[in-house]
Amino acid sequence: MRAGRHDEGATLPPARLIFTATIFLGSFLLFLTQPMVARMAMPRLGGTPAVWNSAMLLYQALLLAGYAYAHVLGRLPTRVQLGVHLGLFALAALTLPVSLAGVVPALGAEPALWVLWLLGATIAPLFFVIAAQAPLMQSWFARSGDAGAHDPYFLYAASNLGSFAGLITYPLLFEPFLTLSQQSLLWSGGYLLLALGVILCGLMVPPAPGRRARSESTPLGWQRPLKWVLLAAIPSGLLLSSTMHLTTEVLAAPFLWVIPLGVYLLTFVLAFAHRGRLVQGLIALAPFVVLLLGAVVMIEGRGLPFILAVAGVVLLFFAALGLHARLVDDRPDPSRLTEFYLSMSFGGMLGGLFAALIAPLLFNWTWEHPLLVLAAVALLPVPAIFRDPGASRPWAWLIGIPVVALGLSLLADSEQVTGLPRWASILLGIPILLWTLRSAAIRWRYALLFGLLMMGYGGWTALARSFDPDARERSYFGIYGIEATRDGTARYLRHGTTMHGIQLLDPERAAIPGSYYAPGSAVGLAFGNAQRLYGTHARLGVIGLGTGTLVCYARPGQQWTAFEIDPLIVRIARDSRRFTFLSRCKPDLDIVVGDARLMLDRYPDDSFDMLAVDAFSSDAIPMHLMTLEAFQLYDRVLADNGLLLVHISNRYLDLEPVVAAAARAGGWNALLRDYRPGEEGRAFLASRSIWVAMSKDPEALRRLIEDTADDDSGWRPVRGRHTLRPWTDDFGSVLPVLK
């Protein structure tokens, strides 16, 4: 039976049109809520991928609750269902317009639990009542007497199409042109329109339930619902693990958070709608694409993060499409519709629970991602080309496994062993794998061989590093690698594709700041001359600790404070076996753990003479530290002649116009320094860096630049765009500043 079977050329009957429009609108509002609330929460929660994954887990839990409610409600007469549902609609409407609960995290609060609490207190009632729309409206449609009521599953395609539309239109239409207040009011209007649609749908259903299908009395057993749970759980987990990869490797911003979720929802649309030749072809390709792209998730893509991120999204699309297609092909009679969706939502929540909460506790790397890919391989059908009589021959199995193991062990370290670049090894390894699968593939052997391929393309290296307790650690906020340079002269801290600090291992040079903080950089000039600029007792603050490089500019009598959101970073920086900046230069550094905006808000006016904003999340400064409200906070805690240093080095965003707009709106004087180290700078591993120095006092900037105005990396005024509005907590979009 094919999903969405109906007369394609016929005009949609009124009942089908109204039900489709109501389900589409409900899902549109539901998934418009997610990026909108995430944007509201950024000033309190930051913009890390982990925050989005925790939010996704809450959404999945609320979706499960909504589906369970729809399942229980479906046992009542239709008019009773309508009355109860409208009553919940009215109660949830009391929380309109959508806004965050007026609470702030307590000191020491667990971030994962705090995110769930804040978002739950904000949107739980509205999200719950709308989450029930898809299964409830479909069960009503199945009783409506419409010509297509015998197979209402096509409406789930309309539901996911509405979800997809909500996610895509938010970054393209809502975020760039509307403030959060305007978005919330518009959403409230849509909610009232949805209530009207629910009333119309309820009135189109006969008061008494229709005659139950014979199959409704046949028990489902436990195997079939378990199959539904597994087929839903794996794509859901892959969604979150792919999100972590994409937003860590590319950009921490709501604009990119929605891409994996949009792709995930699109696979539901294609799987549940009427399948043409194109969709059937994509489903048939799924095992091959997962085979070709799945293994490369083990490759560390420092040189090609964007390409590997795109590959990860494509992998998610085909894996989810193949598994969702299997799920749809096994759907039950409409009399079991709510049980089917309840099993699906339960599986989705289990996948989210594993990826968002359990995996960060179990693994020190994103091992959940390759494990979920392996699980997808085990559940996808083995392509027919791999199923032949040879699969039953033991000799093919006994010969094939050693051949693949030997070939992949050589390719694992290809540049050293074979002299070939990694891309050439991949091209050579694929025919070996295909030949062996052709000879020895049944489902479990197929998955095992695929696992060997993954281990060959970087898995052994990743596994070895995971067993080294000093090489890699993971927290709620990210995965950090501590590595040595190829020549063994230095050690650095890496998060995603961003280096958070590097230290020379030569004891005589170990206290020289390098990377973005070299003596010739803007922050190096400012902090290195703090005594000349502000006297012996200068008060200096740093947002973002990293390895603690900047503290080696400290001088006796100065007061230093560092703000760091991740306790793990504090532990790494204090571990003298890894980095010695703190132990050598400022062992008594005052470190405040927590989000910088929340922590700074507790400081009195005139607390600092200089403040450096260097809170990278992979390759981006979290947006909530770049808003007009954030700059107003910096101004309050700085002295009247204080200096603010903002790090804007970025591969994907041109942050200079953002800072220029904030400076123009806030009355700051601002100068930019694009530091490009020469041979002398490269000797102590200095990196190119772009910092903006800002002050309300022009004399403070003049004194800062008087010794450096004529060098090759001189200062210049920041360049803004008159068309770019300052980012605020209520408004901001990355689209205008994408490079």
XYZ file of C-alpha atoms in Angstrom, residues 14-16 19 78 137-150 152 155 200-206 208-210:
31
model
C -13.777 20.635 1.088
C -13.179 18.267 4.041
C -9.792 17.167 2.763
C -8.066 19.160 7.242
C -15.900 13.064 18.539
C -6.776 15.580 12.944
C -5.864 12.440 10.994
C -8.001 10.272 13.265
C -10.887 12.718 12.803
C -10.386 12.694 9.044
C -10.498 8.880 9.063
C -14.040 9.175 10.520
C -15.185 12.036 8.307
C -16.556 9.963 5.449
C -14.261 11.660 2.928
C -13.319 9.596 -0.120
C -9.709 9.420 1.113
C -10.558 8.583 4.720
C -9.504 4.947 4.254
C -5.336 9.342 6.014
C -1.970 14.147 5.883
C -14.299 23.438 11.397
C -12.600 20.034 11.286
C -14.468 18.853 14.387
C -17.820 19.877 12.926
C -17.135 17.869 9.750
C -16.836 14.597 11.701
C -20.006 12.624 12.577
C -20.505 9.187 16.877
C -17.373 7.314 15.818
C -17.683 5.331 12.639
